[in-house]
Coordinates of C-alpha atoms in Angstrom, one line a residue:
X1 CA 98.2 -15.9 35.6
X2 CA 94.7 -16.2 34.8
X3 CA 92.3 -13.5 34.2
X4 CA 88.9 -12.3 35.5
X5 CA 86.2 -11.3 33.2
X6 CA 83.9 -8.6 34.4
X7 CA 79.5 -8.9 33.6
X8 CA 77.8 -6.7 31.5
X9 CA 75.2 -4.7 33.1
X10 CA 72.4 -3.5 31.0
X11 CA 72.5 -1.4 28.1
X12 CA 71.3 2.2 28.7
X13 CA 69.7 4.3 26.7
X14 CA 71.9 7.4 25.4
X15 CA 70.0 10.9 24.7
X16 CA 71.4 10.2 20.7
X17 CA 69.5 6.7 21.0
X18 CA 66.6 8.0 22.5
X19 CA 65.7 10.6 20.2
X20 CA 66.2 8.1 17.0
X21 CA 63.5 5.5 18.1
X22 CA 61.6 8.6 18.9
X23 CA 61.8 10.2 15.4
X24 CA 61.2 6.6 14.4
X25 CA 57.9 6.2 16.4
X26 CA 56.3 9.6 15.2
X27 CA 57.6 8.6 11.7
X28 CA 55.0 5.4 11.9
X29 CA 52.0 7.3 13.8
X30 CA 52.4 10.3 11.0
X31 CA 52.6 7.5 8.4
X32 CA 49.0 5.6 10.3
X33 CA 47.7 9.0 10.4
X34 CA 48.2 9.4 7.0
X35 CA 46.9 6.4 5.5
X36 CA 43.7 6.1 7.9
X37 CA 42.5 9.5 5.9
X38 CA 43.1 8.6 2.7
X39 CA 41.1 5.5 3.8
X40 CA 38.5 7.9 5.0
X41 CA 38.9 9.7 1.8
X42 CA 38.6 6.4 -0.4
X43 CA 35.3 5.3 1.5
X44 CA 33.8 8.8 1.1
X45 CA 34.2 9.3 -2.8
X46 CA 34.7 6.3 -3.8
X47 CA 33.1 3.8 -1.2
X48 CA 30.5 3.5 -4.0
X49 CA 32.7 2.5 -6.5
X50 CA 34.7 -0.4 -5.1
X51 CA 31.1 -1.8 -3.6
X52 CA 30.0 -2.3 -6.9
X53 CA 33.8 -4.0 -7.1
X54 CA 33.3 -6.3 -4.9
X55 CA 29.5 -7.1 -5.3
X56 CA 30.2 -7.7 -9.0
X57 CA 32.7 -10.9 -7.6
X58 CA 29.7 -12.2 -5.6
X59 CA 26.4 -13.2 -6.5
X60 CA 24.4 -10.5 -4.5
X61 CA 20.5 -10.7 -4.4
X62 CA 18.4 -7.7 -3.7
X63 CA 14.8 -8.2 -4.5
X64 CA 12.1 -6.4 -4.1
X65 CA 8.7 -7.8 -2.0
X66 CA 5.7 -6.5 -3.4
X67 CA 3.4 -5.1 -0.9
X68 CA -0.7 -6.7 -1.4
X69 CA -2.9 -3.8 -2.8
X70 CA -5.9 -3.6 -0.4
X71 CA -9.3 -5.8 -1.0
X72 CA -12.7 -3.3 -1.9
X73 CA -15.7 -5.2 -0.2
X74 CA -19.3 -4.6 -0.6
X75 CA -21.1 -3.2 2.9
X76 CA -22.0 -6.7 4.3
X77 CA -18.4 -7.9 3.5
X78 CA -18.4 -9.0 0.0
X79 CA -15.4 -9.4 -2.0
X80 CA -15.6 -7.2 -4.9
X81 CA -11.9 -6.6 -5.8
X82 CA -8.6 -8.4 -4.4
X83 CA -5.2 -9.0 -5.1
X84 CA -3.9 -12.7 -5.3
X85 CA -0.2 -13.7 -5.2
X86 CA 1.1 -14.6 -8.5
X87 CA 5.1 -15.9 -9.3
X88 CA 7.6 -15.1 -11.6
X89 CA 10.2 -17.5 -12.9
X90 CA 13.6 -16.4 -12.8
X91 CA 16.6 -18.8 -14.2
X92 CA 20.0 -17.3 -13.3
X93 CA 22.2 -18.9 -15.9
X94 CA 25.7 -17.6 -14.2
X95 CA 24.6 -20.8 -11.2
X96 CA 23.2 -23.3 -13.8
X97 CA 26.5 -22.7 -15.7
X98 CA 28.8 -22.8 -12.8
X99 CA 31.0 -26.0 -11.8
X100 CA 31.4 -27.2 -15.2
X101 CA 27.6 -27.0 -15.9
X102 CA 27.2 -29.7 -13.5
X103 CA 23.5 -28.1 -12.5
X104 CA 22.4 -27.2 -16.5
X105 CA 20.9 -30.9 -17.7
X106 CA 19.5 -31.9 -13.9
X107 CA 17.5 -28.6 -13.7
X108 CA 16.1 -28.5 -17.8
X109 CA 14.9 -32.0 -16.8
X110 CA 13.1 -30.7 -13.5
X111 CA 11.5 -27.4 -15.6
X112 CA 10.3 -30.1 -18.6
X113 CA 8.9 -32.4 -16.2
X114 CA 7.2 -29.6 -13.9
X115 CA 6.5 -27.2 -16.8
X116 CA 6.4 -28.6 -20.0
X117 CA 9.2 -26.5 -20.8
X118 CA 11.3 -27.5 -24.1
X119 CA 15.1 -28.3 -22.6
X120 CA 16.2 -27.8 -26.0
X121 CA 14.9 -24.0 -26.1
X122 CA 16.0 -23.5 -22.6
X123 CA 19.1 -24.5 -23.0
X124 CA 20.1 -22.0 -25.9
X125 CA 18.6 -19.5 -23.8
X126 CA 21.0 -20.2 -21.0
X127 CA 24.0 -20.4 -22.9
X128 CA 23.0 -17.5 -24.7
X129 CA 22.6 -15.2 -21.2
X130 CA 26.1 -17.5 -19.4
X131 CA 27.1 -14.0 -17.8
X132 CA 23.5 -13.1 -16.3
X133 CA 21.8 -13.3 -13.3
X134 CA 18.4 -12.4 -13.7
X135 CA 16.3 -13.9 -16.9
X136 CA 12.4 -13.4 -16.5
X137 CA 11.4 -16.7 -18.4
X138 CA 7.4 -17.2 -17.4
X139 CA 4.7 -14.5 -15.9
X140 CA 2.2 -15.2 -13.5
X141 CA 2.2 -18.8 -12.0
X142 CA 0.2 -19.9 -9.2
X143 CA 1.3 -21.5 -6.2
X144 CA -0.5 -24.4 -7.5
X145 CA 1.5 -24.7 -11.0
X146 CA 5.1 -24.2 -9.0
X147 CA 4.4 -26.1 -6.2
X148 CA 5.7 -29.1 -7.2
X149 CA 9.0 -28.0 -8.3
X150 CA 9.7 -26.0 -5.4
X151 CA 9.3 -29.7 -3.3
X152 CA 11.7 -30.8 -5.7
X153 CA 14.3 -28.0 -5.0
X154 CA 14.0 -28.9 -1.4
X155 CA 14.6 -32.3 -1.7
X156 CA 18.0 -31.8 -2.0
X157 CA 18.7 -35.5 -1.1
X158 CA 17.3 -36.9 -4.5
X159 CA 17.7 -33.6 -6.3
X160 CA 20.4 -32.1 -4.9
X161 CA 21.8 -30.4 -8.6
X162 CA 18.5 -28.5 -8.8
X163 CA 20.1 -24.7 -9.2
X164 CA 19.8 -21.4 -11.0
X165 CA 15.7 -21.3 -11.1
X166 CA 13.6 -19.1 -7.9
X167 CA 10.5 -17.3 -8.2
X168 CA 9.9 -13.9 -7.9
X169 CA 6.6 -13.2 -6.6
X170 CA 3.9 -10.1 -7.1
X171 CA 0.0 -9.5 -6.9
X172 CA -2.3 -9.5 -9.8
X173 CA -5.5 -7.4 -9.1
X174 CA -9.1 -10.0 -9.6
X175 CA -12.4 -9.3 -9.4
X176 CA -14.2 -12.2 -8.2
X177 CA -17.6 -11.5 -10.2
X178 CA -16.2 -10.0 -13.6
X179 CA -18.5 -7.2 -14.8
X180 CA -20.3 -6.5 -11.6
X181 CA -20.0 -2.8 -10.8
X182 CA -17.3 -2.3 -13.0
X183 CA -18.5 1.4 -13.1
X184 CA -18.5 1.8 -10.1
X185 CA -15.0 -0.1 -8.9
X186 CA -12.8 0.6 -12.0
X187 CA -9.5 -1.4 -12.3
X188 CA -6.1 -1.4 -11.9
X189 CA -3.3 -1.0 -14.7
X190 CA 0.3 -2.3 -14.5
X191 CA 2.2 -0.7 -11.1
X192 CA -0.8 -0.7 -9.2
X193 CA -2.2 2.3 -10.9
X194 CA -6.0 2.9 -10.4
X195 CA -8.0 3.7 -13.3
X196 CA -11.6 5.2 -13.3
X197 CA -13.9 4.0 -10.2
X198 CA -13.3 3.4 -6.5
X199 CA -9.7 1.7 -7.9
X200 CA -8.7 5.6 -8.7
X201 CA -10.2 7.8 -6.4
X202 CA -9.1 5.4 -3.2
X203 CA -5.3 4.2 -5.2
X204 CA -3.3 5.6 -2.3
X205 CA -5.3 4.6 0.7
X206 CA -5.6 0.3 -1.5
X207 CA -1.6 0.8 -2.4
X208 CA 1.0 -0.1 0.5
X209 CA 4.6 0.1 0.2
X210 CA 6.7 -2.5 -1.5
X211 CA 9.3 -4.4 1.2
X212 CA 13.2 -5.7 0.2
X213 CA 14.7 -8.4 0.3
X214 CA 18.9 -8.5 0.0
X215 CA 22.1 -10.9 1.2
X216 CA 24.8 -13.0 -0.3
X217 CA 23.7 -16.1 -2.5
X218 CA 26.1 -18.7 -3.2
X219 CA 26.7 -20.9 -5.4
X220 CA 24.4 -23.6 -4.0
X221 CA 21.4 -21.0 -3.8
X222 CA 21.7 -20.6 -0.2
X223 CA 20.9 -16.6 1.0
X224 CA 21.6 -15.3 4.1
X225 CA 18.7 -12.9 3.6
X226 CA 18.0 -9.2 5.5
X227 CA 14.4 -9.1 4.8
X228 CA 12.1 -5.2 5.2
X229 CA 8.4 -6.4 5.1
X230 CA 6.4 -4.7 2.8
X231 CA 3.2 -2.9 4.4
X232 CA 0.1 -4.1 2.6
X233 CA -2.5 -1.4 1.5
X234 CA -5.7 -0.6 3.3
X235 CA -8.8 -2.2 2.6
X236 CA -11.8 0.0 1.4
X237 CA -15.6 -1.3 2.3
X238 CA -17.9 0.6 0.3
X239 CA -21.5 1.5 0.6
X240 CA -22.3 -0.3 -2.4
X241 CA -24.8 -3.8 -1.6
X242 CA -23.3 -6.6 -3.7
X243 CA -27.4 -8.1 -3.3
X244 CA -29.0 -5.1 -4.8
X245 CA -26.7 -4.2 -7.8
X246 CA -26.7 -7.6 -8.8
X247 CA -30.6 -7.2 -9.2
X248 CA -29.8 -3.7 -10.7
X249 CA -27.7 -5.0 -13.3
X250 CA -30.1 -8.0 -14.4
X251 CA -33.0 -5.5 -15.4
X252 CA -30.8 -3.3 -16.7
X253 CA -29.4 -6.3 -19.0
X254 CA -33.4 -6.6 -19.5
X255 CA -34.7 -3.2 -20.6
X256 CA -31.8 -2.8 -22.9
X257 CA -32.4 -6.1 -24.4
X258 CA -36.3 -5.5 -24.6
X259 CA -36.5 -1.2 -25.2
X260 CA -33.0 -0.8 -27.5
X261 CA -32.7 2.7 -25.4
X262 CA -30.3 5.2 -26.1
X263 CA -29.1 5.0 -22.9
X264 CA -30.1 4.0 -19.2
X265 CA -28.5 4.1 -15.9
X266 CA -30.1 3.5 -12.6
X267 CA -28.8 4.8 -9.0
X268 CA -30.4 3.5 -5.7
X269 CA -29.6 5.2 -2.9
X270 CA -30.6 5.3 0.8
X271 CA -32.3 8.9 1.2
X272 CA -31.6 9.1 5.1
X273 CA -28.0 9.1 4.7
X274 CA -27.0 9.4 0.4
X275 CA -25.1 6.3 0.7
X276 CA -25.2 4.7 -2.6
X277 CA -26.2 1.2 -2.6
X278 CA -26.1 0.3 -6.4
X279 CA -25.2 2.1 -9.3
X280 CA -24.8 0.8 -12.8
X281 CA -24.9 1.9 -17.0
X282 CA -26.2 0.2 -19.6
X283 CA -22.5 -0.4 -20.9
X284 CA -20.3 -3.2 -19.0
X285 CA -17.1 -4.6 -19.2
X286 CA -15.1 -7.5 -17.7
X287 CA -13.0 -6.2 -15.2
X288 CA -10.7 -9.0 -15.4
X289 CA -10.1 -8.1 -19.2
X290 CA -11.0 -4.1 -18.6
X291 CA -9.5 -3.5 -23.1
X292 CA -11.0 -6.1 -24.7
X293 CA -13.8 -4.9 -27.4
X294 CA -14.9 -8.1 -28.9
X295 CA -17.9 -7.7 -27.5
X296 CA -19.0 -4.4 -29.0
X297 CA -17.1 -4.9 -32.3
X298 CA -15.9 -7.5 -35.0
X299 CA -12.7 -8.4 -35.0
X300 CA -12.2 -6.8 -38.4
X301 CA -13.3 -3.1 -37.4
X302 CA -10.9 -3.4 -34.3
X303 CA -7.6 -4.8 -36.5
X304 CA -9.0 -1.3 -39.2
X305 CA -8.5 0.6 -35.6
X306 CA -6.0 3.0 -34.7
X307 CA -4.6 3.3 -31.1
X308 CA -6.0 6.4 -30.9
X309 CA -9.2 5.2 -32.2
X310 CA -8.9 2.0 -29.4
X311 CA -8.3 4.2 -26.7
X312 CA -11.4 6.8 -27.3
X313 CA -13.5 4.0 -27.7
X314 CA -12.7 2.4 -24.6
X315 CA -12.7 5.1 -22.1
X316 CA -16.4 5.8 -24.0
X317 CA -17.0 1.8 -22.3
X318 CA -15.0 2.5 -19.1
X319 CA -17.1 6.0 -18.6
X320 CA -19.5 5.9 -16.0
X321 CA -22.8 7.4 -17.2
X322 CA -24.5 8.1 -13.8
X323 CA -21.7 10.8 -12.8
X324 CA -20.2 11.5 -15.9
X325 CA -23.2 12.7 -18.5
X326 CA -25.7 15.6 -18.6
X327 CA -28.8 15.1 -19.4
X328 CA -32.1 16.5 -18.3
X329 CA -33.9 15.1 -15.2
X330 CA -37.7 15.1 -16.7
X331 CA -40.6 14.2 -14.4
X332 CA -38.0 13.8 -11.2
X333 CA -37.7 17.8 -11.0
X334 CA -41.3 18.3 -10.8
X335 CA -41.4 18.3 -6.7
X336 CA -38.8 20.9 -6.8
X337 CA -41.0 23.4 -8.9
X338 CA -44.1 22.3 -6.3
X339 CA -41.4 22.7 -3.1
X340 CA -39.4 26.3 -4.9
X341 CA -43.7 27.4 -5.2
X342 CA -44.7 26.7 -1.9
X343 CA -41.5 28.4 -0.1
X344 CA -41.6 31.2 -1.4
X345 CA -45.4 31.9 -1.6
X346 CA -46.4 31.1 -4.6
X347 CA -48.3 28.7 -3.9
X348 CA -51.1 28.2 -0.8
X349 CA -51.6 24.6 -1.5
X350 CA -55.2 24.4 -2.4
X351 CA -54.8 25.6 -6.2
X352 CA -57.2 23.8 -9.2
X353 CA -55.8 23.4 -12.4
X354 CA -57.2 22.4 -15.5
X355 CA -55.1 20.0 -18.1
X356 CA -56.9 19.7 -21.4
X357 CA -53.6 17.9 -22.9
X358 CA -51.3 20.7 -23.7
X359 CA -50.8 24.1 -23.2
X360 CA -49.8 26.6 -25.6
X361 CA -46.4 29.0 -24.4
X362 CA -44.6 30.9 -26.6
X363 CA -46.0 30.0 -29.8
X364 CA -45.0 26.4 -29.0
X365 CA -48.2 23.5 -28.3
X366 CA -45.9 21.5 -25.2
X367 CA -48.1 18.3 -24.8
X368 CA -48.7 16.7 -21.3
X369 CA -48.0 13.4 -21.1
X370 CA -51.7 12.3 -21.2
X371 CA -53.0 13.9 -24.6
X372 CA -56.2 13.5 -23.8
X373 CA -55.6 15.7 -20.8
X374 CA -56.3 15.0 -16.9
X375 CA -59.1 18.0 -16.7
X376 CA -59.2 19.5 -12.9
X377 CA -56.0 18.9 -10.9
X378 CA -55.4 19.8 -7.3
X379 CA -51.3 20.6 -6.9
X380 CA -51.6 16.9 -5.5
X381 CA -53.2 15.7 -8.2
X382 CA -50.7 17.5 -10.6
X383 CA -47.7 15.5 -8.4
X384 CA -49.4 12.0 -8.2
X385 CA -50.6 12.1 -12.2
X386 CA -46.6 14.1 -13.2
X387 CA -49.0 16.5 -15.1
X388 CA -46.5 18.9 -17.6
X389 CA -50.0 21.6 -17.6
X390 CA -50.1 21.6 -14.1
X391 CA -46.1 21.9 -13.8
X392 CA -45.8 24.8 -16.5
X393 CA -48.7 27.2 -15.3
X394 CA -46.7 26.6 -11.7
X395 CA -43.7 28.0 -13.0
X396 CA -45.2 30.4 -14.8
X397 CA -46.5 32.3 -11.8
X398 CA -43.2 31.7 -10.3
X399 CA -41.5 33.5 -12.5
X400 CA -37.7 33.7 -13.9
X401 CA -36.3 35.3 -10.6
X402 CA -37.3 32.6 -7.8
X403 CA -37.3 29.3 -10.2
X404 CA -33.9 30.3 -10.8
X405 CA -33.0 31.3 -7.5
X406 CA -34.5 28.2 -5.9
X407 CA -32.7 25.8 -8.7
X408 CA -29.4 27.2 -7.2
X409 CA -30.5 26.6 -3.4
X410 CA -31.1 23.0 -4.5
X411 CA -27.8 22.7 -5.8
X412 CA -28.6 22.0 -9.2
X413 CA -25.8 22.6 -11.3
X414 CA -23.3 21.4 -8.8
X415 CA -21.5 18.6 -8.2
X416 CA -22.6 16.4 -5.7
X417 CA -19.1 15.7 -4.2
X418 CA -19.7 12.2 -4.8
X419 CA -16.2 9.7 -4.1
X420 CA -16.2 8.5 -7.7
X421 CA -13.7 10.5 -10.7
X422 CA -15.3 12.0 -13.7
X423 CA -18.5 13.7 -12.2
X424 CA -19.8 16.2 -14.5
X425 CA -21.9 19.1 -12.7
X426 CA -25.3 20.2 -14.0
X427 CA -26.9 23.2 -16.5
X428 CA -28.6 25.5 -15.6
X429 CA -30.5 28.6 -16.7
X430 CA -29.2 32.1 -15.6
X431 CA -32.0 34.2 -15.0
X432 CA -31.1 36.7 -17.4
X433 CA -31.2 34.2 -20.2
X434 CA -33.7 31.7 -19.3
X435 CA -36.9 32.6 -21.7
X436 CA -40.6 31.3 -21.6
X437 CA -40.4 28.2 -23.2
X438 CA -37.6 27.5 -20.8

């Protein structure tokens, strides 16, 4: 007799069945849950940790790109200070090392032949630094002295085992024409720092605001670079005419060469508006080379030098006499006596004097500059011939009160506000001291 078999039908889900693949399913999402915060946690306290993991497996580049320090131009556009783009050469001895030194003898070859560099030397600096990145092996090239050896690195074809060498680039501050209003402009010492001058006062206006560079090099030198561009600083044109101080400083060079003075500086300026056109001392320097005192002293008395003694000596060369020093005006205050006189009555304008050479005050004989003596002299005359007699009895009638008062309304004794560090403000009397002879 022969039997039948009945189908299975489908399975179904008991309430027993159900309830274990649901404990199973929270089971995994607590267990997600779980690990996706300590993840969180990991990347929160940590994260910085296991970056610098990772990044220490790779070779990782981050460079910096220095921003151009802006140009200082005379009014009509002349170049007085600039920045020019100089290159650093960086060998990175963990690439030139890598593949069983397959790059080391190829690339000392291209450095000797570009360079002049001795393989020899180079190569015991290599091996000496295997684990490094970053060597800094030569300062300041031009463009001109690498160019040839970057066309070699590019010319992969014929060179292709060129690795390990790039060039860092930065500025290097120049002034086109040396010494030429190097009181006036200052210079610049490492970072960009302005020091005395226009290069001081105007720093953070001329510096910009360095850019980066960063990405994954490998190990054929190829970067897949994120680049910030730096900003550049602002240029500054100054009211200062490259023409005229030029002819400043050559008869300054003159009169100290023919006189011997103590000292002498010399200030032109444009009366409508005060905008200084030249302004110079009788002690220059190159601003290209702003510490070097061969020219003021032997080379013995600089090696017997301190540091200390270097330094004073220097800023004494680097100080700008025009702003910086006090000394008496002479003859040039004269028309402010006549002008104080004449505002506040002391004077009518037709006054005679008489100059016989000197005049006696205080027990003091105070000479004019004519011994002999000028004899009559209108206030005019006193002015046009600078006449001391003529200038003392004047501010003798005055009196202490309104010279005083008037040398205050002139501003004497103050600074003049002028855009250049180091100004030094005036003496003068106070009425309660100043004395006769004064």
């Amino acid at each position: 007799m022969k039997k039948t078999r009945r189908k299975k039908g489908p399975v179904k889900f008991t309430r027993g069945m159900t309830n274990r693949l649901l404990f199973i399913f929270s089971i995994v999402v607590i267990g997600l849950v779980v690990l996706c915060g300590r993840l969180v946690y990991i990347y929160k306290n940590q994260g910085g940790d296991y970056n610098i993991k990772v990044l220490e497996q790779q070779n990782y580049s981050n460079k910096t790109i220095p921003y151009k320090r802006g140009d200082i131009l005379d009014r009509n556009g002349v170049v007085l200070a600039t920045s020019i783009k100089v290159y650093n050469l960086i060998l990175d001895p963990k690439i030139m090392l890598s593949d069983d030194s397959k790059y080391l003898e190829p690339t000392l070859e291209a450095l000797n032949t570009c360079f002049g560099y001795d393989s020899n030397e180079v190569r015991q600096l290599v091996n000496e630094n295997a684990t490094r990145s970053y060597y800094v092996y030569d300062k300041k090239l031009t463009y001109e002295q690498i160019e040839v050896f970057l066309d070699m690195q590019k010319d992969t074809d014929t060179y292709p085992n060129i690795q390990g060498v790039w060039f860092e680039s930065e500025y290097e501050r120049k002034y086109p024409f040396n010494s030429l209003a190097c009181n006036v402009l200052g210079f610049t010492s490492s970072g960009n720092v302005g020091v005395w001058g226009i290069e001081e006062y105007y720093s953070s206006y001329l510096n910009g605001v360095d850019g980066r560079e960063y990405g994954y090099v490998n190990n054929n030198n190829v970067m897949e670079a994120v680049k910030k561009p730096a900003e550049n600083g602002n240029n500054i044109v100054s009211t200062i005419d490259f023409n005229v101080q030029t002819i400043v400083e050559k008869w300054i060079t003159y009169y100290t060469d023919y006189y011997k003075p103590e000292n002498l500086g010399v200030v032109i300026m444009d009366p409508r508006n005060g905008e200084i056109l030249a302004m110079a001392g009788m002690n220059s320097y190159d601003l290209n080379n702003p510490r070097d005192l061969n020219g003021y002293y032997s080379e013995e008395d600089i090696a017997n030098m301190t540091d200390e003694d270097k330094l004073t000596e220097l800023n004494q060369l680097w100080r700008n006499f025009c702003v910086s020093d006090i000394y008496e005006p002479g003859s040039t205050a004269k028309p402010f006596t006549v002008a104080a006189g004449l505002e506040c009555g002391t004077l009518s304008g037709g006054e005679v004097y008489h100059c016989g050479g000197s005049l006696n005050v205080g027990g003091w004989n105070i000479s004019c500059h004519k011994r002999q003596g000028h004899g009559p002299q209108t206030l005019s005359d006193g002015i046009a011939n600078s006449c001391n007699v003529v200038l003392m009895e004047l501010a003798a009638k005055m009196g202490a009160n309104s010279f005083c008062r008037y040398q205050n309304i002139f501003n004497f004794g103050q600074k003049t506000g002028i855009d250049l560090l180091g100004e030094s403000k005036g003496i003068i009397f106070d009425v309660n001291k100043i004395g006769n002879v004064e």
